[in-house]
Coordinates of C-alpha atoms and ligand atoms in Angstrom, one line a residue:
M1 CA 0.1 -0.3 0.2
A2 CA 1.2 3.4 -0.5
E3 CA 2.0 5.7 2.2
K4 CA -0.8 8.0 1.4
V5 CA -3.5 5.4 0.3
N6 CA -5.9 7.0 -2.7
V7 CA -9.6 6.2 -2.6
C8 CA -11.6 6.2 -5.4
I9 CA -15.5 5.6 -5.4
V10 CA -16.8 3.7 -8.6
G11 CA -20.3 4.5 -8.9
S12 CA -22.6 7.6 -7.5
G13 CA -26.2 6.2 -6.7
N14 CA -28.3 5.6 -4.0
W15 CA -25.7 3.3 -2.5
G16 CA -22.3 4.7 -3.6
S17 CA -23.4 8.5 -2.7
A18 CA -24.6 7.1 0.8
I19 CA -21.0 5.4 1.7
A20 CA -18.8 8.0 -0.1
K21 CA -20.5 10.4 3.0
I22 CA -18.4 7.7 5.6
V23 CA -15.5 7.1 3.0
G24 CA -14.9 11.3 2.5
A25 CA -15.2 11.7 6.1
N26 CA -12.7 8.7 6.6
A27 CA -10.0 9.8 3.9
A28 CA -10.2 13.4 5.7
A29 CA -9.8 12.6 9.2
L30 CA -7.2 9.2 8.7
P31 CA -3.7 10.0 7.9
E32 CA -3.4 6.9 6.2
F33 CA -5.2 8.3 3.6
E34 CA -5.4 10.8 0.7
E35 CA -7.9 13.3 1.7
R36 CA -9.2 14.0 -2.1
V37 CA -11.4 11.1 -2.5
T38 CA -12.4 10.8 -6.3
M39 CA -16.3 9.3 -7.3
F40 CA -16.8 8.1 -10.9
V41 CA -20.4 10.1 -11.7
Y42 CA -22.4 8.2 -15.2
E43 CA -22.9 11.8 -16.4
E44 CA -26.8 12.7 -17.0
M45 CA -28.2 16.6 -16.9
I46 CA -30.5 17.3 -14.6
D47 CA -33.0 20.6 -15.4
G48 CA -29.9 21.5 -18.4
K49 CA -27.0 20.8 -15.4
K50 CA -24.9 18.3 -15.7
L51 CA -24.6 16.0 -12.1
T52 CA -20.9 16.2 -11.5
E53 CA -21.3 20.3 -11.6
I54 CA -24.1 20.0 -9.0
I55 CA -22.4 17.6 -7.2
N56 CA -18.7 19.3 -6.8
E57 CA -20.9 22.7 -6.0
T58 CA -23.5 22.0 -3.9
H59 CA -21.6 18.8 -2.5
E60 CA -24.9 16.7 -2.9
N61 CA -26.1 14.2 -5.0
V62 CA -29.6 15.7 -6.0
K63 CA -30.5 12.7 -8.2
Y64 CA -29.9 9.8 -5.9
L65 CA -29.2 11.2 -2.3
K66 CA -31.4 14.2 -2.1
G67 CA -30.5 16.0 1.2
H68 CA -27.4 14.6 2.3
K69 CA -24.3 16.4 1.9
L70 CA -21.7 14.5 1.0
P71 CA -18.2 15.6 2.0
T72 CA -16.2 18.7 0.4
N73 CA -13.2 15.9 -0.4
V74 CA -15.2 13.8 -2.2
V75 CA -14.8 14.6 -5.8
A76 CA -17.2 14.1 -8.5
V77 CA -15.1 13.3 -11.6
P78 CA -17.3 12.0 -15.1
D79 CA -14.3 10.2 -16.8
L80 CA -14.1 6.8 -15.5
V81 CA -10.4 5.9 -16.0
E82 CA -9.7 9.5 -15.1
A83 CA -11.2 9.2 -11.6
A84 CA -9.2 5.5 -11.1
K85 CA -5.7 6.1 -12.4
N86 CA -4.2 6.7 -8.6
A87 CA -6.1 4.9 -7.1
D88 CA -5.1 2.1 -4.5
I89 CA -8.3 1.1 -3.4
L90 CA -11.0 1.4 -5.7
I91 CA -15.0 1.1 -4.2
F92 CA -17.3 -0.6 -6.8
V93 CA -20.4 0.1 -6.2
V94 CA -22.5 0.4 -9.3
P95 CA -25.8 -1.6 -10.1
H96 CA -24.2 -5.1 -11.2
Q97 CA -25.1 -5.1 -14.9
F98 CA -22.7 -2.4 -15.5
I99 CA -19.7 -4.0 -14.2
P100 CA -18.3 -6.3 -16.9
N101 CA -18.3 -3.2 -19.9
F102 CA -16.5 -0.5 -16.3
C103 CA -14.0 -3.3 -15.8
K104 CA -13.1 -3.2 -19.9
Q105 CA -13.0 0.2 -19.5
L106 CA -10.4 0.3 -16.5
L107 CA -8.2 -2.3 -18.3
G108 CA -4.6 -1.6 -18.3
K109 CA -5.3 1.6 -16.9
I110 CA -5.1 1.3 -12.9
K111 CA -2.1 0.5 -11.0
P112 CA -1.0 -2.8 -10.8
N113 CA -0.6 -3.2 -7.0
A114 CA -4.6 -1.0 -6.4
I115 CA -6.8 -3.6 -4.8
A116 CA -10.5 -3.3 -5.3
I117 CA -13.8 -3.7 -2.9
S118 CA -17.5 -4.7 -4.2
L119 CA -20.7 -3.3 -2.7
I120 CA -22.0 -4.6 -5.3
K121 CA -25.2 -7.3 -4.9
G122 CA -25.9 -9.9 -7.7
F123 CA -24.0 -11.9 -10.4
D124 CA -23.5 -12.4 -14.0
K125 CA -24.0 -14.9 -16.6
A126 CA -21.0 -17.3 -16.9
E127 CA -20.0 -19.3 -20.2
G128 CA -20.5 -23.0 -19.8
G129 CA -24.3 -22.0 -18.0
G130 CA -22.9 -21.2 -14.6
I131 CA -23.1 -17.9 -12.7
D132 CA -19.5 -15.6 -12.0
L133 CA -19.2 -13.8 -8.7
I134 CA -18.7 -9.6 -9.2
S135 CA -15.4 -10.0 -7.3
H136 CA -14.2 -12.7 -9.7
I137 CA -15.0 -10.9 -12.6
I138 CA -13.4 -7.5 -10.8
T139 CA -10.1 -9.7 -10.1
R140 CA -10.1 -11.9 -13.7
H141 CA -10.7 -8.6 -16.1
L142 CA -8.3 -6.1 -13.5
K143 CA -5.6 -8.7 -11.9
I144 CA -6.0 -7.1 -9.1
P145 CA -7.6 -8.7 -5.5
C146 CA -11.2 -8.0 -4.7
A147 CA -12.7 -8.3 -1.3
V148 CA -16.6 -7.1 -1.2
L149 CA -18.9 -5.5 1.6
M150 CA -22.2 -6.4 2.3
G151 CA -24.3 -5.7 4.9
A152 CA -27.7 -5.3 6.0
N153 CA -27.4 -1.2 4.5
L154 CA -30.2 0.5 3.1
A155 CA -28.7 3.4 1.9
N156 CA -30.5 6.3 3.1
E157 CA -31.1 4.5 6.6
V158 CA -27.1 4.7 6.9
A159 CA -26.6 8.2 4.9
E160 CA -28.8 9.6 7.9
G161 CA -26.4 7.6 10.6
N162 CA -28.6 5.3 12.0
F163 CA -26.8 2.6 13.7
C164 CA -26.0 -0.5 11.8
E165 CA -23.3 -3.1 11.0
T166 CA -21.8 -4.6 7.9
T167 CA -19.9 -7.2 7.1
I168 CA -16.5 -7.0 4.9
G169 CA -15.5 -10.5 3.1
C170 CA -11.7 -10.4 2.4
T171 CA -9.6 -13.9 2.0
D172 CA -6.1 -12.3 2.1
K173 CA -6.0 -11.0 6.2
K174 CA -3.4 -8.0 5.6
Y175 CA -6.0 -6.2 3.7
G176 CA -8.6 -6.6 6.5
K177 CA -7.4 -3.5 8.5
V178 CA -7.0 -0.7 6.2
L179 CA -10.7 -2.0 4.3
R180 CA -12.0 -1.8 7.7
D181 CA -10.6 1.9 8.7
L182 CA -11.8 3.5 5.3
F183 CA -15.6 1.7 6.2
Q184 CA -15.7 2.2 9.8
A185 CA -17.7 4.9 11.4
N186 CA -19.4 5.2 15.1
H187 CA -22.6 4.4 13.4
F188 CA -21.6 1.6 10.5
R189 CA -19.7 -0.8 13.1
V190 CA -17.5 -3.0 10.8
V191 CA -17.1 -7.3 11.0
V192 CA -14.3 -8.3 9.1
V193 CA -14.1 -12.2 8.2
E194 CA -12.5 -14.2 5.4
D195 CA -15.5 -16.7 4.0
A196 CA -15.9 -13.6 0.7
E197 CA -17.5 -16.0 -1.3
A198 CA -20.1 -16.6 0.8
V199 CA -20.7 -12.9 1.9
E200 CA -20.8 -12.2 -1.3
V201 CA -23.3 -14.5 -2.2
C202 CA -25.9 -13.9 0.8
G203 CA -25.6 -9.8 -0.4
A204 CA -27.0 -11.0 -3.8
L205 CA -29.3 -13.7 -3.1
K206 CA -31.3 -11.9 -0.8
N207 CA -32.5 -9.8 -3.0
I208 CA -34.7 -12.2 -4.7
V209 CA -36.0 -13.1 -1.3
A210 CA -36.9 -9.4 -1.2
C211 CA -39.0 -9.9 -4.4
G212 CA -40.6 -12.7 -3.2
A213 CA -41.6 -10.8 0.4
G214 CA -42.9 -8.2 -2.4
F215 CA -45.0 -10.8 -3.4
V216 CA -46.5 -11.8 0.3
D217 CA -47.2 -8.1 0.8
G218 CA -48.6 -7.5 -2.6
L219 CA -51.1 -10.4 -2.1
K220 CA -51.6 -9.5 1.4
L221 CA -51.2 -12.9 3.2
G222 CA -49.5 -11.7 6.4
D223 CA -46.3 -11.9 8.4
N224 CA -46.9 -15.4 9.0
T225 CA -46.7 -15.8 5.2
K226 CA -43.9 -13.9 4.7
A227 CA -41.6 -15.1 7.8
A228 CA -41.9 -18.4 5.8
V229 CA -41.0 -16.5 2.5
I230 CA -37.9 -15.4 4.4
R231 CA -37.5 -18.5 6.1
L232 CA -37.4 -21.3 2.9
G233 CA -35.4 -18.5 1.4
L234 CA -32.5 -18.1 3.8
M235 CA -32.4 -22.1 4.0
E236 CA -32.2 -22.1 0.3
M237 CA -29.7 -19.5 0.6
I238 CA -27.8 -21.7 2.6
R239 CA -28.2 -24.8 0.4
F240 CA -26.8 -22.3 -2.9
V241 CA -23.4 -21.6 -0.6
D242 CA -23.1 -25.4 0.4
V243 CA -23.9 -26.8 -3.3
F244 CA -21.9 -24.4 -5.5
Y245 CA -19.2 -22.6 -2.9
P246 CA -18.3 -25.7 -0.7
G247 CA -16.0 -24.9 2.6
S248 CA -18.2 -21.8 3.1
K249 CA -18.9 -21.0 6.8
L250 CA -23.1 -21.5 8.0
S251 CA -21.9 -18.6 10.4
T252 CA -21.4 -16.4 7.5
F253 CA -25.5 -16.6 7.3
F254 CA -25.5 -14.4 10.9
E255 CA -23.2 -12.3 10.2
S256 CA -25.1 -8.4 8.6
C257 CA -24.4 -9.7 5.6
G258 CA -26.6 -12.9 6.0
V259 CA -30.0 -13.0 8.6
A260 CA -29.8 -9.2 9.0
D261 CA -29.5 -8.2 5.1
L262 CA -32.2 -10.4 4.3
I263 CA -34.7 -8.7 7.0
T264 CA -33.9 -5.2 6.1
T265 CA -34.3 -6.1 2.9
C266 CA -37.4 -7.7 2.7
Y267 CA -39.0 -4.8 5.3
G268 CA -37.7 -2.2 3.8
G269 CA -36.1 -2.3 1.0
R270 CA -36.6 -0.7 -3.2
N271 CA -37.0 -5.0 -4.3
R272 CA -39.4 -5.8 -1.2
R273 CA -41.6 -2.8 -2.6
V274 CA -41.3 -2.8 -6.3
S275 CA -42.5 -6.8 -6.6
E276 CA -45.5 -5.3 -3.7
A277 CA -46.8 -2.8 -6.5
F278 CA -46.5 -6.0 -9.3
V279 CA -49.0 -7.4 -7.6
T280 CA -51.3 -4.3 -6.7
S281 CA -50.8 -2.7 -10.0
G282 CA -50.6 -5.3 -12.8
K283 CA -47.7 -2.9 -14.1
T284 CA -44.6 -4.8 -15.6
I285 CA -41.7 -4.8 -13.3
E286 CA -39.4 -2.6 -15.9
D287 CA -42.2 -0.1 -15.7
L288 CA -42.8 0.3 -12.1
E289 CA -38.8 0.5 -11.9
K290 CA -39.1 3.7 -14.1
E291 CA -42.2 4.9 -12.3
M292 CA -40.9 4.3 -8.8
L293 CA -37.6 4.5 -8.7
N294 CA -36.3 7.6 -10.3
G295 CA -33.1 6.0 -11.8
Q296 CA -32.0 3.2 -9.4
K297 CA -32.1 0.0 -10.0
L298 CA -33.4 -3.4 -9.0
Q299 CA -31.5 -6.0 -8.7
G300 CA -33.4 -9.2 -7.5
P301 CA -35.1 -9.5 -11.0
P302 CA -32.0 -9.6 -12.7
T303 CA -30.4 -11.8 -10.4
A304 CA -33.6 -14.5 -10.3
E305 CA -32.6 -15.0 -13.7
E306 CA -29.2 -15.4 -14.0
V307 CA -29.8 -17.4 -10.8
N308 CA -32.6 -19.7 -12.9
Y309 CA -29.8 -19.6 -15.5
M310 CA -27.7 -22.1 -13.7
L311 CA -30.4 -23.7 -11.8
K312 CA -32.2 -24.7 -15.0
N313 CA -28.6 -26.0 -17.1
K314 CA -28.0 -27.8 -14.1
G315 CA -31.4 -28.9 -13.5
L316 CA -31.6 -28.2 -10.3
E317 CA -34.3 -25.3 -10.0
D318 CA -36.9 -28.1 -8.3
K319 CA -34.1 -27.6 -5.3
F320 CA -34.8 -24.4 -5.2
P321 CA -38.3 -24.1 -5.4
L322 CA -38.5 -20.3 -4.1
F323 CA -35.7 -18.8 -6.5
T324 CA -37.6 -20.5 -9.6
A325 CA -41.1 -19.3 -8.5
I326 CA -40.4 -15.7 -7.8
H327 CA -37.5 -15.8 -11.0
K328 CA -41.3 -17.1 -12.9
I329 CA -43.6 -14.6 -11.6
C330 CA -40.9 -11.4 -12.6
T331 CA -40.9 -13.3 -15.9
N332 CA -44.8 -13.7 -16.3
Q333 CA -44.5 -17.2 -16.3
L334 CA -46.0 -17.9 -13.6
K335 CA -49.0 -15.1 -11.8
P336 CA -48.1 -14.2 -8.1
K337 CA -51.1 -16.3 -6.5
D338 CA -49.2 -19.2 -7.5
L339 CA -45.9 -18.8 -5.1
I340 CA -47.2 -20.5 -2.6
D341 CA -48.2 -23.6 -4.1
C342 CA -44.5 -23.8 -5.4
I343 CA -43.5 -23.6 -1.6
R344 CA -46.0 -26.1 -0.3
N345 CA -44.1 -28.8 -0.9
H346 CA -40.4 -27.3 -0.4
P347 CA -37.7 -29.8 0.0
E348 CA -37.2 -28.5 3.8
H349 CA -41.0 -29.6 4.2
M350 CA -40.0 -33.5 3.0
Q351 CA -38.7 -34.9 6.4
T352 CA -38.5 -38.6 7.1
L353 CA -39.8 -39.4 10.4
Ligands
NAI401 N1 -29.8 1.2 -2.5 C1 -29.2 0.7 -1.6 O1 -30.1 0.4 -0.2 C2 -28.1 -0.6 -1.4 C3 -27.9 -0.8 -3.2 N2 -26.3 -1.9 -2.4 C4 -25.9 -2.6 -4.0 O2 -25.1 -1.6 -4.6 C5 -25.5 -1.6 -5.6 C6 -25.0 -0.1 -6.6 O3 -26.1 0.1 -6.1 P1 -26.9 1.6 -6.0 O4 -25.8 2.6 -5.6 O5 -28.6 1.9 -5.0 O6 -27.6 2.2 -7.3 P2 -28.4 2.7 -8.0 O7 -29.5 1.6 -7.7 O8 -29.0 4.2 -7.2 O9 -28.4 3.1 -9.5 C7 -28.3 4.1 -10.2 C8 -26.9 4.6 -10.6 O10 -26.9 3.7 -11.8 C9 -26.1 4.6 -12.5 N3 -26.1 4.0 -14.0 C10 -27.6 4.1 -15.0 N4 -27.5 4.0 -16.0 C11 -26.0 3.6 -16.0 C12 -25.4 3.2 -17.4 N5 -25.9 2.9 -18.5 N6 -24.2 2.6 -17.0 C13 -23.4 3.2 -15.7 N7 -23.9 3.6 -14.9 C14 -25.3 3.6 -15.2 C15 -26.4 5.9 -12.6 O11 -25.9 6.6 -12.8 C16 -26.8 5.8 -10.1 O12 -25.5 6.1 -10.4 C17 -26.0 -2.7 -5.8 O13 -25.9 -3.7 -6.2 C18 -26.9 -2.5 -5.0 O14 -27.8 -3.7 -4.9 C19 -25.5 -2.3 -1.5 C20 -26.5 -1.9 -0.5 C21 -27.3 -0.8 0.1
13P402 O1 -29.2 -3.6 -0.3 C1 -29.9 -3.6 0.1 C2 -29.9 -3.4 1.9 O2 -28.7 -4.1 2.5 C3 -31.2 -2.6 -0.4 O3 -32.3 -3.3 -0.9 P1 -33.0 -2.7 -2.0 O4 -32.5 -3.2 -3.3 O5 -33.8 -4.0 -2.1 O6 -33.1 -1.8 -1.5

């Protein structure tokens, strides 16, 4: 690591902006970091003015995190390579569907000894019928190590300064301290674990379950049904990690990235909210995303699709009936009301007594 660690935040959406508040404050306060933090902003015009200019003049991301001031040492940069070129730590926080393209643009343009940390919840489809972890895509394309940060972290609540926890998954212990220093705050408590793959998979899969929770809310089936969907979702998350990432630890599911993130997203997240409206309005998910989220992106429906791509290819759809049903509902192959019939005889209920 350099004497003064340079930090770049790649992304400036709802979560990217909320985390910029913490990272910017820590970079300004701690001697190990260079004070100036660059933040790559995907440029767009807001009322005739560039978003980067608005952020640099008012220190507010008026589109994605309205009402919160960013630290003045966080500088919005519209050029990805320019933002990232001097960074020792690259924080990736963009909707997951954009990451392969970002990596292509950064190839050969960053410091060779930089490290990355991904805050991105989702997967990408891989050749051969499987899926790729976003951290693996970053490492493979950019040839740098990539840790992950996942937790029960609804961005607006983090930006408010309400107390919460998060999990950093980092296979190489030597990066644990600098990453914790960069993210930890009085209201944002960090636990570092080595089980990085399970941390990342938890963060991606819980968005699928949150869609199921939203369907249940839209169908007005009540809290017991929602709790059942959350529990079966958790069991499918554990089974998924068991099958595809063997050697991971069960204890990881009890970190913030596991049960806690599942709960907060199933009650307070965007995936839940839009999925509820999908049932009550009859509109498509794409239309609701545009109508309700003002440019923010849903991760649950595309993640359900990516997971289904792999489960289908491997003949495992029936072992994950909740994930499978949620994908089919999102893509109109099933009606929301069919959800319960799909999980009534869940493998979790097939005990031999
Ligand atoms: N918002 C939240 O509460 C949390 C989000 N996350 C995760 O963080 C990741 C990023 O989420 P958010 O920051 O909330 O993003 P967001 O949902 O606010 O998405 C909007 C961002 O996408 C960018 N964008 C739109 N079109 C683009 C394009 N064609 N190419 C490149 N960028 C484009 C926009 O400029 C904006 O920065 C996601 O994987 C999400 O699951 C994780 C924890 C909390
Ligand atoms: O990941 C999140 C909270 O930890 C945010 O979830 P949503 O994308 O459903 O809002």
